[in-house]
PDB file of C-alpha atoms in Angstrom:
ATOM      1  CA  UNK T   1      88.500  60.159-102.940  1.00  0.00           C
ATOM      2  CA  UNK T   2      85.986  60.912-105.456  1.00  0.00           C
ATOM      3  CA  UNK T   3      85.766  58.573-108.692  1.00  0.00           C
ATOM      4  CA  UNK T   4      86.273  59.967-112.115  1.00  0.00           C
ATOM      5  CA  UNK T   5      82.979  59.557-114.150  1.00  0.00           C
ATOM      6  CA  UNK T   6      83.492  57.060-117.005  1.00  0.00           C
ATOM      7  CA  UNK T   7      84.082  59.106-120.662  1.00  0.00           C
ATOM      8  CA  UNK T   8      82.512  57.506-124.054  1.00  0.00           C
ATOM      9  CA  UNK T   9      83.448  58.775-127.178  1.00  0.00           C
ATOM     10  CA  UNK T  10      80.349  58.239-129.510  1.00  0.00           C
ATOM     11  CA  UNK T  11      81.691  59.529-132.801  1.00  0.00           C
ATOM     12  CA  UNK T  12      85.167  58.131-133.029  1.00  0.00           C
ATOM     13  CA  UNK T  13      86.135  57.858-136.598  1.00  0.00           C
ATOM     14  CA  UNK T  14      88.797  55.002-137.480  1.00  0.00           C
ATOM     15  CA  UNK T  15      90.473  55.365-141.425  1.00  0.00           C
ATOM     16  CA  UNK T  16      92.290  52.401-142.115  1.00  0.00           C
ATOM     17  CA  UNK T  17      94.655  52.309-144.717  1.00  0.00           C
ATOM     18  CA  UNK T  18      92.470  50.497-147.278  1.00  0.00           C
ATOM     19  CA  UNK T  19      90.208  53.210-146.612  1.00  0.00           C
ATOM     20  CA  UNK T  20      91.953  56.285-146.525  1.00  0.00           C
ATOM     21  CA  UNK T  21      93.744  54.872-150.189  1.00  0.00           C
ATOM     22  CA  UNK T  22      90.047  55.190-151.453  1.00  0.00           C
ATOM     23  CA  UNK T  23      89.807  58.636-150.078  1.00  0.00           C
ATOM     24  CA  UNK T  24      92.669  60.091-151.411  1.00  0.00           C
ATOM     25  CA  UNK T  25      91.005  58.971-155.520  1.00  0.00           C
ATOM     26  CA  UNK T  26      88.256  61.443-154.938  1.00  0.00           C
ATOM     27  CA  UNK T  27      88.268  65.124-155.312  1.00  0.00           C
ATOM     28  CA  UNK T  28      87.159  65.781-151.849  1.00  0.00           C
ATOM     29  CA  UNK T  29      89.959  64.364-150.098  1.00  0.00           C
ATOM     30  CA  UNK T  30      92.133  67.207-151.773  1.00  0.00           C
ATOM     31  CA  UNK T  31      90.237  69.208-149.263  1.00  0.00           C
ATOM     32  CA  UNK T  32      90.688  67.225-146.024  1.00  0.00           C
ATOM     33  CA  UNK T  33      93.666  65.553-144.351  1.00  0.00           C
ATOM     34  CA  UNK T  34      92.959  62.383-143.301  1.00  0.00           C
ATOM     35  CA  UNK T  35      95.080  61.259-140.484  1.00  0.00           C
ATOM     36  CA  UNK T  36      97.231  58.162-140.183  1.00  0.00           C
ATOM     37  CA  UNK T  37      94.869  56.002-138.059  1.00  0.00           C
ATOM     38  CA  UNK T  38      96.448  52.783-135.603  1.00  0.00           C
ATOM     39  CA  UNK T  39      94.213  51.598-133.046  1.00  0.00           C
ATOM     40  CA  UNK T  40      97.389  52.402-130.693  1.00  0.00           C
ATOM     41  CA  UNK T  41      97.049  55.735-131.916  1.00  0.00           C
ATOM     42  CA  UNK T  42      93.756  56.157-131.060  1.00  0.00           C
ATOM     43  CA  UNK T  43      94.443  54.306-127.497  1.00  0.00           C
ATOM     44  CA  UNK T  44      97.094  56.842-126.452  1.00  0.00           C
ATOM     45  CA  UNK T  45      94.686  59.444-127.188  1.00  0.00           C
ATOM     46  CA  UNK T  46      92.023  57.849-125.246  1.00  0.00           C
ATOM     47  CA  UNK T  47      93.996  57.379-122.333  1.00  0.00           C
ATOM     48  CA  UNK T  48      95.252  60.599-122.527  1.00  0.00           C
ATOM     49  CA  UNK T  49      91.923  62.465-122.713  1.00  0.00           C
ATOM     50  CA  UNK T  50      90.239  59.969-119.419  1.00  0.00           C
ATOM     51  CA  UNK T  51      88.507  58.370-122.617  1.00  0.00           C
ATOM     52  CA  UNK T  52      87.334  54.943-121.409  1.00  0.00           C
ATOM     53  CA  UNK T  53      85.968  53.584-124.485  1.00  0.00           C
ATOM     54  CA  UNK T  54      85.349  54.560-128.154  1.00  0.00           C
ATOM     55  CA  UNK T  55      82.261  53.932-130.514  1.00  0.00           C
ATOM     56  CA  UNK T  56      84.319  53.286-133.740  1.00  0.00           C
ATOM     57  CA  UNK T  57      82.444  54.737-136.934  1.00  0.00           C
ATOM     58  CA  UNK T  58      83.271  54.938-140.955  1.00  0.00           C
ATOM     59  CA  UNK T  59      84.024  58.397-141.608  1.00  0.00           C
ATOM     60  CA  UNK T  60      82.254  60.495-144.164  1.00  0.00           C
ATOM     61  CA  UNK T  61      82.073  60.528-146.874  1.00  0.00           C
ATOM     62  CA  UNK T  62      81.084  56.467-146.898  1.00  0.00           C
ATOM     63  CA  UNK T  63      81.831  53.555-148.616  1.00  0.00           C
ATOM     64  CA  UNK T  64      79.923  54.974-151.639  1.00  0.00           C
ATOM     65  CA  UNK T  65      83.143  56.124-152.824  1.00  0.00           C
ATOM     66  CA  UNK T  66      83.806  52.528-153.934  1.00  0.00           C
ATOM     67  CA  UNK T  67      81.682  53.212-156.877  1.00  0.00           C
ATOM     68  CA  UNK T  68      79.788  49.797-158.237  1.00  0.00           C
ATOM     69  CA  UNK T  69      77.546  48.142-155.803  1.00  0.00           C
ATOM     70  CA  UNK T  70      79.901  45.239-155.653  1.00  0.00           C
ATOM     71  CA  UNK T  71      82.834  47.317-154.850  1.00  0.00           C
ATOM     72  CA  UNK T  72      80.619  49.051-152.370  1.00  0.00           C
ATOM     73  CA  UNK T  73      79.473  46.191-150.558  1.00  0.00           C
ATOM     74  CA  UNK T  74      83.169  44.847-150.739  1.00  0.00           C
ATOM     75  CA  UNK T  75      84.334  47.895-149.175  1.00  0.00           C
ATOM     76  CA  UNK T  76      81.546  47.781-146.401  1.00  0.00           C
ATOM     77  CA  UNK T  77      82.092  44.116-145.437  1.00  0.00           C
ATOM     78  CA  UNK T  78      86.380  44.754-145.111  1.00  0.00           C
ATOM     79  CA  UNK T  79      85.914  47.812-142.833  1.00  0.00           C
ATOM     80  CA  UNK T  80      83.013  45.826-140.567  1.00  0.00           C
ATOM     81  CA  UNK T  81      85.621  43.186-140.194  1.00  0.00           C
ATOM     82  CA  UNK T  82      88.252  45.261-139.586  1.00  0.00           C
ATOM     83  CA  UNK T  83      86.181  46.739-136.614  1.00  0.00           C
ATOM     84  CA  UNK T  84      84.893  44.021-135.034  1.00  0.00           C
ATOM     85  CA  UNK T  85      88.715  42.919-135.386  1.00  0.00           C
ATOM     86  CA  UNK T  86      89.573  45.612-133.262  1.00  0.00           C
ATOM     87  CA  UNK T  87      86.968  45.692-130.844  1.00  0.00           C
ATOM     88  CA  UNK T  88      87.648  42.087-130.377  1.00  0.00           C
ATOM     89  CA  UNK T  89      91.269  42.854-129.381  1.00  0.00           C
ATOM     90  CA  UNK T  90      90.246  45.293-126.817  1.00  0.00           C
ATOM     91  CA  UNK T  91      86.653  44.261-125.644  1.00  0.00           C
ATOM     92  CA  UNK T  92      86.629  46.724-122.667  1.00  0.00           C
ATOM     93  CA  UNK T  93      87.887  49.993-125.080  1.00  0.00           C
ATOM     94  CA  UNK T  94      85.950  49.674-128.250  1.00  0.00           C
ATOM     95  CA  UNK T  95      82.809  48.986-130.028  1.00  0.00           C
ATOM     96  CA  UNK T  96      81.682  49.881-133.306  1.00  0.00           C
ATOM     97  CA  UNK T  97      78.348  51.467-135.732  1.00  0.00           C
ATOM     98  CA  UNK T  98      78.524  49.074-138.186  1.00  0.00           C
ATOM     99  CA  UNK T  99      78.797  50.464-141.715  1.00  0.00           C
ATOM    100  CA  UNK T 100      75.915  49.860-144.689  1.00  0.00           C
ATOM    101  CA  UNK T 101      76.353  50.145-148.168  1.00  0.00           C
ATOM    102  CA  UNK T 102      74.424  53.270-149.575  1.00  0.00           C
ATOM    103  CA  UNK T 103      70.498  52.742-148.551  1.00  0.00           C
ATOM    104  CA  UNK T 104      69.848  53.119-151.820  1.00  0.00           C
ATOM    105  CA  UNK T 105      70.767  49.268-152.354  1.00  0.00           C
ATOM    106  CA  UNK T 106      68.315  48.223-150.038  1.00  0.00           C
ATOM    107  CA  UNK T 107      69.161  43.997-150.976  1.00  0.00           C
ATOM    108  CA  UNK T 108      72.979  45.523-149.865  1.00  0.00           C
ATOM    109  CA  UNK T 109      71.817  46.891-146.888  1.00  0.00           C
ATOM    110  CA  UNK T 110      69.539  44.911-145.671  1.00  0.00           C
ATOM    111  CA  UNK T 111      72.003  42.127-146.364  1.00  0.00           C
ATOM    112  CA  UNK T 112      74.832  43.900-143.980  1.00  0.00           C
ATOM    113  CA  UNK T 113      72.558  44.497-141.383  1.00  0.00           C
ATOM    114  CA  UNK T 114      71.396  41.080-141.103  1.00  0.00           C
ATOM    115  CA  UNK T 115      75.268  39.966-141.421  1.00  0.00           C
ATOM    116  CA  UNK T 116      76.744  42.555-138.748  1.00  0.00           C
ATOM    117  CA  UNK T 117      73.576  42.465-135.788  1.00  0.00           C
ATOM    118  CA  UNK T 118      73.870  38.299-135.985  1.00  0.00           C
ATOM    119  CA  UNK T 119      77.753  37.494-136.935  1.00  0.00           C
ATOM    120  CA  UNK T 120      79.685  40.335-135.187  1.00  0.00           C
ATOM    121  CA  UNK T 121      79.113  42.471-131.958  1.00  0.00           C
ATOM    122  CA  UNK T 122      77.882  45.555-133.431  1.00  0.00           C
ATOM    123  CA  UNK T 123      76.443  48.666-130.965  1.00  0.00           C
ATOM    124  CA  UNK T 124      74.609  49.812-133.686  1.00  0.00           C
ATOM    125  CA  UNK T 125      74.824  50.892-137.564  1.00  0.00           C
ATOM    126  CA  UNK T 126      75.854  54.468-138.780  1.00  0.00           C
ATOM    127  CA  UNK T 127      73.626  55.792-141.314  1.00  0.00           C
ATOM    128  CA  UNK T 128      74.585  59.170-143.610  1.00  0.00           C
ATOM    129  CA  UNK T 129      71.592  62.101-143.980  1.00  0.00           C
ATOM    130  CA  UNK T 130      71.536  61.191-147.326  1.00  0.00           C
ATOM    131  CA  UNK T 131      71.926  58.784-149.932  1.00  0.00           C
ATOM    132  CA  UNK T 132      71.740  59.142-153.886  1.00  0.00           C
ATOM    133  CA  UNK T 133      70.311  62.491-153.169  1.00  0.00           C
ATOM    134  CA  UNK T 134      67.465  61.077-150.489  1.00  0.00           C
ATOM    135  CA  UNK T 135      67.378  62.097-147.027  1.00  0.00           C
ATOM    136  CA  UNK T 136      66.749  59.833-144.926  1.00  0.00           C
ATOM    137  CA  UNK T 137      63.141  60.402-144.431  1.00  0.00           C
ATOM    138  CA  UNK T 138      62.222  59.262-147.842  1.00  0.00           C
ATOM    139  CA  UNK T 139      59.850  56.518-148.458  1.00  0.00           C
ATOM    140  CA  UNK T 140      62.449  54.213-150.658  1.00  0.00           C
ATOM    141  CA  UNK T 141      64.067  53.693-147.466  1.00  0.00           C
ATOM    142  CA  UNK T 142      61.057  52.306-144.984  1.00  0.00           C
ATOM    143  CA  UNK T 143      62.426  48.499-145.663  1.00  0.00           C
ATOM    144  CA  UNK T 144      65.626  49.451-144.189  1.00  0.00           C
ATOM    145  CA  UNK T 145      63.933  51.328-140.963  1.00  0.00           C
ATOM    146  CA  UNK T 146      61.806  48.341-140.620  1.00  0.00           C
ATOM    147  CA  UNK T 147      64.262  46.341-140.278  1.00  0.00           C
ATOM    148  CA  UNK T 148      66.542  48.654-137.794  1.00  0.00           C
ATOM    149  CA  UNK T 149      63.180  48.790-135.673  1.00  0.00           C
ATOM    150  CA  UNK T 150      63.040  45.266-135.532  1.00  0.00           C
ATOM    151  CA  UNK T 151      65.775  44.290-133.613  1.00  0.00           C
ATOM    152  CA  UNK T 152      65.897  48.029-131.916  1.00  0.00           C
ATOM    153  CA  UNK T 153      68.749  49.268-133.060  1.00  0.00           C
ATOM    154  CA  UNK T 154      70.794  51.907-132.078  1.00  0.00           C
ATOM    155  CA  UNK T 155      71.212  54.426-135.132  1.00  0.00           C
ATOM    156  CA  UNK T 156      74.292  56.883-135.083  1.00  0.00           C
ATOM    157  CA  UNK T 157      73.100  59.664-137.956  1.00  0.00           C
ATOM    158  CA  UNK T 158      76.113  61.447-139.458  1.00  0.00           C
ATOM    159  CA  UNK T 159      76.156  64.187-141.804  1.00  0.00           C
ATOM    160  CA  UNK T 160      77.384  64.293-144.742  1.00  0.00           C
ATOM    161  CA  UNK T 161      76.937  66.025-148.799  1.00  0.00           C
ATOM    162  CA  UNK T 162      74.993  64.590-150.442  1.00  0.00           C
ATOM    163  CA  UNK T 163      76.974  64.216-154.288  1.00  0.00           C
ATOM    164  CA  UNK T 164      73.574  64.878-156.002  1.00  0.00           C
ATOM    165  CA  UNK T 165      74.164  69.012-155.382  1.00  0.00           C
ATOM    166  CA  UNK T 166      76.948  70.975-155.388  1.00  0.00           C
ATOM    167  CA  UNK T 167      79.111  72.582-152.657  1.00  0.00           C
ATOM    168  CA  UNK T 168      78.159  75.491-151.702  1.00  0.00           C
ATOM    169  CA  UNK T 169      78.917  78.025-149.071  1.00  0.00           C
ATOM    170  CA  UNK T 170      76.948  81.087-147.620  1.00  0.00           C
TER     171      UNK T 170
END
């Protein structure tokens, strides 16, 4: 009998209630349906897809939506929690990218990674292409690189708009 080959779902977005509240303030939800989200949920569709475990990940468009750095940073701290809650219930399902607050507060960020890589059992961090209208390449954001490199790790880029220019299509 041959043996299924183990499935990993690297981009599994969770919205938690608290989150997808937030989401629905903006203008850009008016655009998307976000789905109810239960970790249940998202274990029936594992299990029905031969998914054996799930990278958990903040969905665009980020805690940015918060709005003041404190909120922000609030908002970034509640959903890393909230993951490592989950993963913690089922070890063997789930990890998680831990979330940062926009680069662009670099204190903020470098803050949460120090917090998630030494409190919680992160996989790695989920960084946007952009932030305050930077890509990710920019200069203003070496400290933060530096200190990803550091302790090697793992980066999960996701796309997103950057708010600085408007939507366009071709």
């Amino acid at each position: 009998m041959a043996v299924s080959p183990s499935k990993i779902d690297v981009h599994h977005h969770i919205i938690p209630d608290f989150y997808k509240q937030m989401l629905s303030g903006i203008d850009l939800s008016a655009k998307i349906l976000y789905p109810s989200w239960t970790p249940e949920a998202s274990l029936a569709f594992m299990d029905d897809h031969n998914i054996d475990t799930a990278i958990l990940s903040l969905s665009a468009p980020g805690a940015t939506i918060a709005g003041s750095r404190d909120n922000v940073r609030t908002l970034v701290r509640k959903w890393n929690d909230y993951a490592f809650e989950i993963c913690s219930a089922h070890p063997k399902r789930f990890g998680f990218f831990a979330a940062l607050p926009g680069l662009d507060d670099l204190e903020g960020a470098l803050s949460e990674i120090n917090y998630v890589f030494n409190s919680l059992r992160v996989d790695g961090v989920t960084l946007f292409t952009s932030y305050g209208g930077q890509y990710l390449g920019s200069k203003i954001f070496e400290p933060v690189w530096a200190a990803l490199d550091k302790i090697h790790a793992v980066v999960h880029v996701h796309p997103n708009h950057s708010f600085a220019a408007p939507f366009t299509t071709p």
